[in-house]
Amino acid sequence: MQDEAIRKERGQRANARQDPRLDWWREAKFGMFIHWGLYAIPAGEWNGQKIPGIGEWIMYRARIPVAEYEPLAKQFNPVKFNAAEWVSLAKKAGQKYLVITSKHHDGFCMYKSDLTDYNIVDATPFGRDPLKELAVECQKQGLKLGFYYSQTQDWHHPDGDGNDWDYDEAQKDFAGYIENYVKPQVRELLTNYGPIAIIWFDTPKGITVEQSQALLDLCRELQPDCLVCGRLGNTLGDYASAGDNKIPQMAVEADWETPATINDTWGFKTDDHNWKSPPELIHKLVDIVSKGGNYLLNVGPTAEGIIPQPSVERLLAIGDWLKVNGEAVYGTKPGPIQGLAWCRSTARPGKVYLHIFDWPQGGEIKLSGPQATGAYLLSDASRTPLPIKSQSGKVIIKGPSEAPDAINTVIVLTLD
Ligand code: JFZ
């Protein structure tokens, strides 16, 4: 059936659903994704040309030769980067984990690697290791830390996948690249930064079962608790990774996550102002959680090390909503009411949470619903009961005539 299909297509191994290593992640629901690298310097423009598409793909889209892209490192000096602020922003947004690009497809390492000088410590005037600083802050502030790592595509390495404008694909030793470059780098990432909660592999493309399995084995050997994202390839991941910005139509019986952008790009682009509104983002978070998924919401910091202000404002707005309504999100499961346009539901034992996106005229909420014994607004600390009655298989709740929360009002139904 569909659940099985999603697990398989999106990379969750068969028996992961019973694995308690994922319990914290199942509770967490909401994480911060950070796409940060040299691509933040051109920020969507190369030689005076606007390059269409997502910002971190500029090297590929404009077929920039390694010899021209590489020198960007000499300009990279994000002196405004402040790990404590980024981590504290994620916390204020209500995010429980953070995943940052350690090496994206452009091949530049955002951490100190001994495998190449093409890394932020050795190749830039900045000379600091932001992953180390983030690891320290995440420990301090109590946030789980994950690393994104592009295991197949590498447009800088002569044997990595994807760059056919500098290198001859037929001459590439991909197996050697995995063995002598990817594996030792994964070892660095899972050795030098303390406990790593997630390794977020991406775009497996032609990686073989044996290669995916060998990477998985290495992760298990180094940090058995580290979760491996389904984009490792070959259905070996700990959880399924939905398509970017994709939300399934129905609840899914799998552990799955939607990676998503706040505007249209992952890596910073000067001209991308297509910001989703706070209500849209809150609705997406709740939509995903009501279907059993996690929301990994991206920010793309600038070349100075600043998270764009529109992203900050939106994250804080989500955090404000979660401060009041987090009980209806964290640690919940999909609720019994599914498939309505104006309402979502989440649940935990003894409780169903109705998330009302469009408050009905007059405040009467009518549902083919569960046999509830009581109802109250989650925002109401005194839990004043709302009038509730059952009528020919329907549950009718009398709420205030105006929506208490213009974005999403949560009504708690108690069952017993
Ligand atoms: C990948 C990357 O290529 C991209 O730059 C970004 O890092 C994003 C999070 O992941 O892009 C993908 C990968 C998979 C799908 C779509 C875009 N997919 O499976 O639909």
XYZ file of C-alpha atoms and ligand atoms in Angstrom:
436
model
C 0.000 0.000 0.000
C 0.925 3.678 0.018
C 2.804 3.631 3.343
C 4.994 0.818 2.137
C 5.619 2.686 -1.121
C 6.670 5.843 0.695
C 9.038 3.927 2.950
C 10.646 2.240 -0.030
C 10.744 5.158 -2.438
C 11.879 7.636 0.168
C 14.480 5.426 1.752
C 13.353 4.052 5.126
C 14.632 0.528 5.751
C 11.966 -2.061 6.548
C 12.410 -2.517 10.302
C 13.245 1.069 11.277
C 9.650 1.764 12.331
C 10.237 -0.257 15.509
C 13.636 1.277 16.244
C 13.738 3.239 19.534
C 16.827 5.131 18.314
C 14.345 7.334 16.461
C 12.210 8.138 19.508
C 13.679 11.610 20.126
C 13.235 12.435 16.431
C 9.624 11.233 16.452
C 8.982 13.629 19.362
C 10.889 16.527 17.825
C 8.746 17.243 14.718
C 10.500 20.454 13.775
C 14.112 21.129 12.822
C 16.289 23.822 11.262
C 18.092 23.117 8.003
C 21.049 25.358 7.124
C 22.465 25.541 3.607
C 25.650 27.530 3.855
C 28.694 27.557 1.611
C 30.703 29.449 -1.003
C 27.582 29.787 -3.182
C 26.404 32.486 -0.760
C 29.002 34.812 -2.331
C 27.697 34.817 -5.935
C 24.201 34.527 -4.382
C 22.544 33.699 -7.706
C 24.623 35.829 -10.056
C 27.712 34.925 -12.124
C 29.626 37.297 -14.431
C 26.755 39.749 -14.350
C 24.205 37.080 -15.305
C 21.289 36.021 -13.125
C 21.477 32.237 -12.915
C 18.019 30.688 -12.513
C 17.308 27.953 -9.982
C 18.377 27.183 -6.440
C 21.388 29.156 -5.211
C 23.645 26.279 -4.135
C 23.476 24.832 -7.671
C 25.055 27.880 -9.318
C 28.330 26.110 -10.107
C 26.444 23.403 -11.996
C 23.810 25.596 -13.627
C 26.412 28.046 -14.964
C 28.944 25.270 -15.620
C 31.550 27.215 -13.677
C 35.004 25.648 -14.036
C 36.670 24.542 -10.819
C 39.475 26.984 -11.620
C 36.994 29.884 -11.432
C 34.785 28.685 -8.586
C 37.571 27.595 -6.235
C 38.984 31.131 -5.720
C 35.694 32.141 -4.066
C 37.207 30.569 -0.969
C 39.748 33.415 -0.764
C 36.857 35.875 -0.391
C 34.867 33.897 2.118
C 35.051 35.741 5.416
C 31.734 35.495 7.273
C 32.831 37.529 10.275
C 29.251 38.101 11.393
C 28.720 34.379 11.955
C 27.675 33.737 15.534
C 26.941 30.130 16.465
C 25.235 31.100 19.725
C 22.749 33.307 17.855
C 21.904 30.676 15.257
C 21.316 28.011 17.893
C 19.304 30.374 20.022
C 17.173 31.345 17.004
C 16.396 27.664 16.349
C 15.424 27.262 19.990
C 13.179 30.321 19.926
C 11.536 28.958 16.775
C 10.688 25.771 18.651
C 13.046 23.661 16.572
C 14.567 20.645 18.279
C 17.382 19.812 15.897
C 19.637 21.502 13.412
C 21.161 20.087 10.225
C 23.912 22.054 8.475
C 25.761 21.459 5.206
C 29.226 20.068 5.938
C 29.894 19.519 2.221
C 27.350 20.300 -0.467
C 27.574 19.289 -4.143
C 30.086 22.061 -4.877
C 32.563 20.058 -2.819
C 33.652 22.856 -0.502
C 34.054 21.634 3.068
C 32.523 23.883 5.691
C 34.651 22.179 8.342
C 38.337 21.416 8.902
C 39.101 18.324 6.842
C 42.466 16.614 6.551
C 41.454 15.089 3.210
C 41.568 18.350 1.276
C 42.714 21.949 1.674
C 39.459 22.966 0.024
C 37.912 23.612 3.423
C 36.862 26.652 5.406
C 39.765 26.524 7.854
C 42.595 26.101 5.337
C 41.292 27.943 2.286
C 39.573 31.075 3.609
C 40.641 34.240 5.431
C 37.991 33.315 8.009
C 40.031 30.352 9.203
C 37.447 29.179 11.771
C 35.443 25.941 11.835
C 31.758 26.905 12.101
C 30.710 23.277 12.605
C 32.881 23.069 15.673
C 31.419 26.302 17.030
C 27.907 25.056 16.354
C 28.669 21.721 18.011
C 29.775 23.549 21.165
C 26.685 25.779 21.170
C 24.279 22.929 20.476
C 25.701 21.080 23.471
C 25.424 24.197 25.593
C 21.889 25.121 24.565
C 20.545 21.579 24.265
C 19.849 21.227 20.567
C 20.535 18.085 18.524
C 23.071 18.593 15.749
C 23.124 16.926 12.344
C 25.392 17.199 9.315
C 24.275 17.273 5.691
C 26.885 15.522 3.522
C 26.726 15.117 -0.277
C 28.087 11.605 -0.723
C 27.645 11.189 -4.472
C 27.720 14.556 -6.190
C 30.962 16.474 -5.817
C 31.697 18.959 -8.582
C 35.150 19.776 -7.253
C 36.613 16.305 -6.754
C 37.839 14.748 -10.036
C 36.185 11.431 -9.146
C 32.959 12.802 -7.667
C 29.673 12.716 -9.569
C 28.275 15.540 -11.650
C 31.024 17.744 -13.064
C 31.390 16.819 -16.743
C 32.666 20.224 -17.841
C 36.040 19.935 -16.089
C 36.333 16.159 -15.926
C 35.621 13.232 -18.206
C 32.871 11.133 -16.591
C 34.273 8.000 -18.248
C 37.609 8.457 -16.495
C 36.140 8.810 -13.000
C 36.867 6.340 -10.240
C 33.676 6.742 -8.221
C 34.396 3.669 -6.089
C 37.774 5.145 -5.194
C 36.138 8.453 -4.344
C 33.757 6.735 -1.890
C 36.530 4.623 -0.408
C 39.324 7.173 -0.140
C 37.449 10.420 0.278
C 33.813 10.054 1.394
C 34.435 7.407 4.035
C 37.358 9.211 5.696
C 35.355 12.448 5.657
C 32.359 10.793 7.275
C 34.811 9.434 9.834
C 36.047 12.978 10.527
C 32.509 14.297 10.899
C 31.483 11.530 13.279
C 34.704 11.695 15.299
C 35.664 15.328 15.749
C 32.382 17.032 16.712
C 30.979 15.098 19.661
C 27.615 13.378 19.437
C 26.012 13.829 16.016
C 22.290 13.153 15.936
C 21.769 12.868 12.173
C 23.834 12.438 9.076
C 21.819 13.794 6.182
C 23.133 12.217 2.996
C 21.626 13.503 -0.263
C 21.026 12.689 -3.947
C 22.289 9.081 -3.945
C 21.988 8.807 -7.749
C 23.982 5.761 -8.893
C 25.502 4.761 -5.543
C 25.430 0.954 -5.195
C 23.800 -1.050 -2.397
C 27.255 -2.095 -1.221
C 28.461 1.504 -1.100
C 25.378 2.728 0.789
C 25.653 -0.227 3.151
C 29.349 0.446 3.773
C 28.583 4.088 4.667
C 25.795 2.958 6.967
C 28.092 0.434 8.661
C 30.700 3.127 9.165
C 28.147 5.455 10.791
C 26.955 2.647 13.068
C 30.529 1.812 14.027
C 31.438 5.411 14.880
C 28.177 6.643 16.418
C 25.551 3.929 16.751
C 22.849 6.420 17.799
C 23.357 8.736 14.839
C 20.325 8.599 12.533
C 20.981 8.228 8.821
C 18.601 9.987 6.451
C 16.891 7.989 3.696
C 18.830 9.806 1.008
C 21.757 7.530 1.800
C 20.197 5.520 -1.022
C 19.047 1.939 -1.579
C 16.334 2.033 1.130
C 18.839 1.783 3.955
C 18.088 4.973 5.877
C 16.595 5.231 9.343
C 13.806 7.475 8.110
C 12.166 8.405 4.824
C 12.967 11.725 3.238
C 10.082 13.226 1.263
C 10.753 15.203 -1.897
C 11.811 18.784 -1.272
C 8.825 20.887 -0.184
C 6.571 17.846 -0.788
C 3.753 17.022 1.638
C 1.831 13.764 1.163
C -1.963 13.874 0.683
C -2.672 11.555 3.623
C -1.199 10.382 6.880
C 1.705 8.015 6.311
C 2.654 5.061 8.534
C 6.395 5.641 8.283
C 8.990 7.890 9.889
C 9.358 10.648 7.369
C 10.533 14.241 6.997
C 9.877 17.040 4.530
C 12.871 19.288 3.887
C 11.526 22.687 2.897
C 12.469 26.222 1.977
C 11.048 29.459 3.428
C 11.477 31.196 0.069
C 12.427 29.235 -3.090
C 16.142 28.613 -2.589
C 18.248 26.671 -0.077
C 21.548 28.519 -0.492
C 21.292 32.312 -0.180
C 20.208 34.225 -3.307
C 20.054 38.011 -3.308
C 16.975 38.127 -5.540
C 14.777 35.505 -3.947
C 12.115 37.457 -2.063
C 9.359 34.892 -2.444
C 8.944 34.370 1.288
C 6.133 32.163 2.543
C 4.000 33.948 5.124
C 3.999 32.943 8.809
C 0.453 31.492 8.547
C 1.493 29.414 5.529
C 4.529 28.078 7.391
C 2.529 27.264 10.542
C -0.086 25.496 8.418
C 2.617 23.479 6.662
C 4.196 22.458 9.955
C 0.825 21.337 11.319
C -0.209 19.688 8.046
C 3.006 17.631 8.098
C 2.716 16.716 11.780
C -0.958 15.733 11.312
C 0.242 13.231 8.700
C 3.011 11.813 10.882
C 6.003 13.697 9.499
C 8.756 16.081 10.574
C 9.379 19.532 9.079
C 13.001 20.462 8.382
C 12.803 24.129 7.526
C 15.725 25.768 5.770
C 17.593 29.026 6.205
C 20.290 30.193 3.807
C 22.773 32.484 5.580
C 24.638 35.168 3.641
C 28.362 35.224 2.882
C 28.731 37.478 5.938
C 27.212 34.827 8.150
C 23.812 36.419 8.648
C 20.497 34.566 8.569
C 18.261 36.779 6.380
C 15.908 38.944 8.437
C 12.709 37.694 6.700
C 13.667 34.162 7.790
C 14.344 35.308 11.347
C 10.958 37.044 11.580
C 9.118 33.987 10.288
C 10.927 31.581 12.577
C 10.110 33.748 15.578
C 6.436 33.872 14.535
C 6.327 30.072 14.355
C 8.019 29.936 17.758
C 5.428 32.278 19.259
C 2.632 30.065 18.006
C 4.387 26.925 19.287
C 4.940 28.476 22.716
C 1.163 28.420 23.177
C 0.351 25.360 21.097
C 3.397 23.095 21.291
C 1.470 20.458 23.233
C -0.566 19.849 20.054
C 2.599 19.293 17.999
C 5.548 17.744 19.864
C 5.299 14.027 20.472
C 1.873 13.749 18.834
C 0.617 11.259 16.265
C -1.745 11.848 13.351
C -5.263 12.455 14.713
C -8.470 10.688 13.684
C -9.802 13.558 11.567
C -8.111 13.613 8.199
C -8.843 14.972 4.762
C -10.550 18.268 5.655
C -9.421 21.543 4.117
C -10.165 23.768 7.131
C -8.949 21.525 9.941
C -6.116 19.162 10.875
C -5.875 16.833 13.834
C -3.102 15.434 15.981
C -3.415 13.128 18.971
C -1.855 11.627 22.053
C -3.378 9.094 24.452
C -6.643 10.507 25.824
C -6.547 13.668 23.718
C -7.273 14.831 20.206
C -6.127 18.262 19.067
C -8.199 20.028 16.435
C -6.230 22.608 14.516
C -8.761 24.999 13.026
C -7.224 26.847 10.077
C -10.509 28.472 8.982
C -12.723 29.368 11.881
C -16.391 28.739 11.039
C -18.895 31.599 10.998
C -20.434 31.899 14.451
C -17.877 29.583 16.019
C -19.784 26.314 15.777
C -17.422 23.462 14.956
C -19.105 20.403 13.524
C -17.193 17.204 12.821
C -17.749 13.542 12.175
C -15.543 13.023 15.104
C -14.358 10.961 17.966
C -16.565 10.411 21.037
C -15.238 13.293 23.094
C -16.241 13.986 26.695
C -14.939 17.536 26.859
C -13.373 20.375 24.910
C -11.306 23.480 25.688
C -9.052 25.930 23.913
C -5.389 24.985 24.247
C -4.564 28.686 24.669
C -6.889 28.882 27.690
C -4.782 28.216 30.772
C -7.906 27.829 32.929
C -9.298 25.201 30.560
C -12.830 26.622 30.597
C -14.986 23.874 29.084
C -16.510 24.624 25.700
C -20.083 23.395 25.199
C -19.953 20.105 23.328
C -22.668 17.710 22.167
C -22.991 14.614 20.039
C -25.716 14.515 17.414
C -26.313 11.774 14.861
C -22.680 10.699 14.686
C -21.400 14.290 14.702
C -19.640 16.193 17.402
C -20.612 19.841 17.763
C -18.463 22.264 19.735
C -19.509 25.790 20.484
C -16.443 28.005 20.364
C -16.154 31.794 20.544
C -17.775 33.511 17.581
C -14.468 35.051 16.477
C -11.350 32.928 15.909
C -9.223 33.144 19.081
C -6.126 32.637 16.896
C -6.340 34.010 13.364
C -3.722 31.519 12.090
C -4.645 28.258 13.780
C -6.805 27.818 16.867
C -6.254 24.555 18.708
C -9.177 22.896 20.482
C -8.362 20.021 22.803
C -10.870 17.185 22.853
C -10.654 14.939 25.884
C -11.602 11.292 25.503
C -12.066 8.679 28.163
C 18.818 18.205 -3.019
C 19.972 19.102 -3.365
O 20.358 18.897 -4.685
C 19.598 20.535 -3.103
O 20.663 21.390 -3.417
C 19.236 20.697 -1.635
O 20.358 20.410 -0.818
C 18.078 19.769 -1.304
C 17.725 19.754 0.165
O 18.366 18.412 -1.697
O 17.808 18.371 -3.989
C 16.813 17.438 -4.110
C 16.979 16.155 -3.694
C 15.910 15.248 -3.793
C 14.712 15.648 -4.314
C 14.537 16.952 -4.733
C 15.610 17.839 -4.645
N 13.642 14.746 -4.386
O 13.813 13.581 -4.027
O 12.512 15.138 -4.762
